[in-house]
């Protein structure tokens, strides 16, 4: 059942995309907006964090490392 050709999966994806583009006129735009809204919601969810009451937080940036001069109090932060 599984296709063992290296380009077989990509070819199937192209066929599915071709079938979807032949649908109603607004379906492609609606799908793009839905995907964009989902990506935005995921980004906001991942960018927020909560510091529990009575605690403090030091921000760790994946690019710059620890920011020791920025200490956050409890609450919801972005």
GROMACS .gro file of N, CA and C in nm:
model
  234
    1UNK      N    1   0.080  -0.119   0.000
    1UNK     CA    2   0.000   0.000   0.000
    1UNK      C    3   0.085   0.126   0.000
    2UNK      N    4   0.196   0.124   0.073
    2UNK     CA    5   0.282   0.242   0.077
    2UNK      C    6   0.364   0.251  -0.051
    3UNK      N    7   0.373   0.372  -0.103
    3UNK     CA    8   0.449   0.396  -0.223
    3UNK      C    9   0.596   0.414  -0.185
    4UNK      N   10   0.685   0.335  -0.241
    4UNK     CA   11   0.827   0.338  -0.203
    4UNK      C   12   0.909   0.429  -0.293
    5UNK      N   13   0.849   0.495  -0.392
    5UNK     CA   14   0.924   0.584  -0.480
    5UNK      C   15   0.959   0.711  -0.403
    6UNK      N   16   1.081   0.765  -0.422
    6UNK     CA   17   1.121   0.883  -0.346
    6UNK      C   18   1.035   1.006  -0.376
    7UNK      N   19   0.992   1.024  -0.501
    7UNK     CA   20   0.912   1.140  -0.535
    7UNK      C   21   0.764   1.112  -0.533
    8UNK      N   22   0.723   0.993  -0.496
    8UNK     CA   23   0.583   0.954  -0.497
    8UNK      C   24   0.499   1.035  -0.400
    9UNK      N   25   0.552   1.062  -0.282
    9UNK     CA   26   0.478   1.138  -0.183
    9UNK      C   27   0.456   1.281  -0.229
   10UNK      N   28   0.561   1.343  -0.285
   10UNK     CA   29   0.547   1.480  -0.334
   10UNK      C   30   0.449   1.486  -0.450
   11UNK      N   31   0.450   1.386  -0.535
   11UNK     CA   32   0.358   1.383  -0.647
   11UNK      C   33   0.214   1.372  -0.596
   12UNK      N   34   0.192   1.293  -0.492
   12UNK     CA   35   0.058   1.282  -0.435
   12UNK      C   36   0.012   1.414  -0.374
   13UNK      N   37   0.104   1.485  -0.308
   13UNK     CA   38   0.070   1.615  -0.251
   13UNK      C   39   0.033   1.714  -0.361
   14UNK      N   40   0.107   1.711  -0.473
   14UNK     CA   41   0.075   1.801  -0.584
   14UNK      C   42  -0.062   1.770  -0.642
   15UNK      N   43  -0.096   1.640  -0.651
   15UNK     CA   44  -0.227   1.602  -0.703
   15UNK      C   45  -0.338   1.651  -0.611
   16UNK      N   46  -0.317   1.638  -0.481
   16UNK     CA   47  -0.419   1.684  -0.385
   16UNK      C   48  -0.434   1.835  -0.395
   17UNK      N   49  -0.323   1.908  -0.404
   17UNK     CA   50  -0.329   2.054  -0.416
   17UNK      C   51  -0.397   2.094  -0.546
   18UNK      N   52  -0.374   2.021  -0.653
   18UNK     CA   53  -0.440   2.050  -0.781
   18UNK      C   54  -0.590   2.030  -0.772
   19UNK      N   55  -0.632   1.927  -0.702
   19UNK     CA   56  -0.776   1.903  -0.684
   19UNK      C   57  -0.840   2.010  -0.598
   20UNK      N   58  -0.768   2.057  -0.497
   20UNK     CA   59  -0.824   2.159  -0.410
   20UNK      C   60  -0.838   2.292  -0.482
   21UNK      N   61  -0.746   2.323  -0.573
   21UNK     CA   62  -0.752   2.452  -0.642
   21UNK      C   63  -0.867   2.456  -0.742
   22UNK      N   64  -0.921   2.341  -0.781
   22UNK     CA   65  -1.032   2.341  -0.876
   22UNK      C   66  -1.167   2.352  -0.808
   23UNK      N   67  -1.169   2.378  -0.678
   23UNK     CA   68  -1.293   2.390  -0.602
   23UNK      C   69  -1.356   2.527  -0.621
   24UNK      N   70  -1.444   2.568  -0.531
   24UNK     CA   71  -1.508   2.699  -0.539
   24UNK      C   72  -1.406   2.812  -0.534
   25UNK      N   73  -1.444   2.928  -0.585
   25UNK     CA   74  -1.349   3.040  -0.598
   25UNK      C   75  -1.292   3.087  -0.465
   26UNK      N   76  -1.372   3.094  -0.362
   26UNK     CA   77  -1.327   3.146  -0.233
   26UNK      C   78  -1.264   3.042  -0.143
   27UNK      N   79  -1.261   2.916  -0.183
   27UNK     CA   80  -1.211   2.810  -0.095
   27UNK      C   81  -1.061   2.827  -0.070
   28UNK      N   82  -0.985   2.861  -0.172
   28UNK     CA   83  -0.841   2.878  -0.154
   28UNK      C   84  -0.809   2.993  -0.062
   29UNK      N   85  -0.879   3.105  -0.078
   29UNK     CA   86  -0.858   3.221   0.008
   29UNK      C   87  -0.900   3.190   0.151
   30UNK      N   88  -1.011   3.122   0.166
   30UNK     CA   89  -1.058   3.085   0.300
   30UNK      C   90  -0.961   2.992   0.370
   31UNK      N   91  -0.905   2.897   0.295
   31UNK     CA   92  -0.808   2.804   0.352
   31UNK      C   93  -0.681   2.877   0.394
   32UNK      N   94  -0.636   2.972   0.313
   32UNK     CA   95  -0.517   3.051   0.348
   32UNK      C   96  -0.541   3.133   0.473
   33UNK      N   97  -0.660   3.194   0.483
   33UNK     CA   98  -0.693   3.273   0.602
   33UNK      C   99  -0.701   3.184   0.726
   34UNK      N  100  -0.757   3.066   0.711
   34UNK     CA  101  -0.767   2.973   0.823
   34UNK      C  102  -0.629   2.929   0.870
   35UNK      N  103  -0.541   2.897   0.778
   35UNK     CA  104  -0.405   2.858   0.814
   35UNK      C  105  -0.331   2.974   0.880
   36UNK      N  106  -0.349   3.095   0.827
   36UNK     CA  107  -0.285   3.213   0.885
   36UNK      C  108  -0.335   3.241   1.026
   37UNK      N  109  -0.466   3.228   1.047
   37UNK     CA  110  -0.522   3.250   1.181
   37UNK      C  111  -0.472   3.144   1.279
   38UNK      N  112  -0.459   3.021   1.232
   38UNK     CA  113  -0.406   2.915   1.318
   38UNK      C  114  -0.261   2.940   1.356
   39UNK      N  115  -0.182   2.986   1.258
   39UNK     CA  116  -0.041   3.016   1.286
   39UNK      C  117  -0.029   3.133   1.385
   40UNK      N  118  -0.114   3.233   1.369
   40UNK     CA  119  -0.111   3.347   1.460
   40UNK      C  120  -0.151   3.305   1.601
   41UNK      N  121  -0.254   3.222   1.613
   41UNK     CA  122  -0.297   3.175   1.745
   41UNK      C  123  -0.188   3.092   1.812
   42UNK      N  124  -0.120   3.008   1.734
   42UNK     CA  125  -0.010   2.927   1.789
   42UNK      C  126   0.104   3.017   1.836
   43UNK      N  127   0.137   3.120   1.758
   43UNK     CA  128   0.247   3.210   1.795
   43UNK      C  129   0.214   3.286   1.924
   44UNK      N  130   0.091   3.332   1.937
   44UNK     CA  131   0.052   3.404   2.059
   44UNK      C  132   0.055   3.310   2.179
   45UNK      N  133   0.008   3.186   2.160
   45UNK     CA  134   0.008   3.088   2.269
   45UNK      C  135   0.151   3.058   2.315
   46UNK      N  136   0.243   3.046   2.222
   46UNK     CA  137   0.381   3.014   2.257
   46UNK      C  138   0.458   3.134   2.311
   47UNK      N  139   0.410   3.257   2.284
   47UNK     CA  140   0.481   3.377   2.328
   47UNK      C  141   0.436   3.425   2.466
   48UNK      N  142   0.331   3.368   2.522
   48UNK     CA  143   0.284   3.411   2.653
   48UNK      C  144   0.329   3.311   2.760
   49UNK      N  145   0.356   3.364   2.876
   49UNK     CA  146   0.390   3.277   2.988
   49UNK      C  147   0.345   3.344   3.117
   50UNK      N  148   0.323   3.264   3.218
   50UNK     CA  149   0.271   3.311   3.346
   50UNK      C  150   0.375   3.289   3.454
   51UNK      N  151   0.397   3.393   3.533
   51UNK     CA  152   0.482   3.381   3.652
   51UNK      C  153   0.387   3.371   3.770
   52UNK      N  154   0.397   3.262   3.845
   52UNK     CA  155   0.304   3.239   3.956
   52UNK      C  156   0.329   3.338   4.069
   53UNK      N  157   0.224   3.357   4.149
   53UNK     CA  158   0.232   3.452   4.260
   53UNK      C  159   0.342   3.418   4.359
   54UNK      N  160   0.415   3.520   4.403
   54UNK     CA  161   0.524   3.500   4.498
   54UNK      C  162   0.655   3.461   4.433
   55UNK      N  163   0.659   3.448   4.302
   55UNK     CA  164   0.781   3.412   4.231
   55UNK      C  165   0.826   3.526   4.141
   56UNK      N  166   0.949   3.518   4.098
   56UNK     CA  167   1.005   3.611   4.001
   56UNK      C  168   1.061   3.529   3.886
   57UNK      N  169   1.076   3.591   3.769
   57UNK     CA  170   1.128   3.519   3.652
   57UNK      C  171   1.238   3.600   3.586
   58UNK      N  172   1.340   3.528   3.542
   58UNK     CA  173   1.448   3.587   3.462
   58UNK      C  174   1.429   3.534   3.321
   59UNK      N  175   1.432   3.623   3.222
   59UNK     CA  176   1.406   3.585   3.084
   59UNK      C  177   1.529   3.519   3.023
   60UNK      N  178   1.506   3.406   2.955
   60UNK     CA  179   1.611   3.340   2.878
   60UNK      C  180   1.576   3.355   2.731
   61UNK      N  181   1.665   3.419   2.657
   61UNK     CA  182   1.648   3.439   2.514
   61UNK      C  183   1.734   3.337   2.442
   62UNK      N  184   1.677   3.264   2.347
   62UNK     CA  185   1.754   3.161   2.276
   62UNK      C  186   1.868   3.219   2.196
   63UNK      N  187   1.858   3.343   2.155
   63UNK     CA  188   1.963   3.405   2.074
   63UNK      C  189   2.067   3.472   2.164
   64UNK      N  190   2.023   3.552   2.259
   64UNK     CA  191   2.115   3.629   2.340
   64UNK      C  192   2.149   3.570   2.475
   65UNK      N  193   2.080   3.467   2.517
   65UNK     CA  194   2.108   3.405   2.646
   65UNK      C  195   2.024   3.467   2.757
   66UNK      N  196   2.076   3.466   2.879
   66UNK     CA  197   2.003   3.516   2.995
   66UNK      C  198   2.011   3.668   3.000
   67UNK      N  199   1.899   3.730   3.032
   67UNK     CA  200   1.893   3.874   3.052
   67UNK      C  201   1.878   3.898   3.201
   68UNK      N  202   1.988   3.911   3.270
   68UNK     CA  203   1.987   3.920   3.416
   68UNK      C  204   1.929   4.052   3.465
   69UNK      N  205   1.931   4.157   3.382
   69UNK     CA  206   1.880   4.285   3.427
   69UNK      C  207   1.728   4.295   3.412
   70UNK      N  208   1.663   4.196   3.352
   70UNK     CA  209   1.518   4.196   3.335
   70UNK      C  210   1.458   4.088   3.425
   71UNK      N  211   1.405   4.131   3.539
   71UNK     CA  212   1.340   4.039   3.632
   71UNK      C  213   1.192   4.073   3.633
   72UNK      N  214   1.108   3.975   3.606
   72UNK     CA  215   0.964   3.998   3.596
   72UNK      C  216   0.892   3.952   3.721
   73UNK      N  217   0.793   4.028   3.760
   73UNK     CA  218   0.709   3.991   3.874
   73UNK      C  219   0.599   3.897   3.828
   74UNK      N  220   0.513   3.856   3.925
   74UNK     CA  221   0.407   3.762   3.888
   74UNK      C  222   0.308   3.826   3.791
   75UNK      N  223   0.242   3.738   3.715
   75UNK     CA  224   0.142   3.783   3.619
   75UNK      C  225   0.163   3.719   3.482
   76UNK      N  226   0.082   3.763   3.387
   76UNK     CA  227   0.087   3.714   3.249
   76UNK      C  228   0.178   3.806   3.169
   77UNK      N  229   0.273   3.746   3.097
   77UNK     CA  230   0.371   3.824   3.020
   77UNK      C  231   0.377   3.774   2.876
   78UNK      N  232   0.416   3.862   2.787
   78UNK     CA  233   0.434   3.827   2.646
   78UNK      C  234   0.582   3.828   2.612
   0.00000   0.00000   0.00000
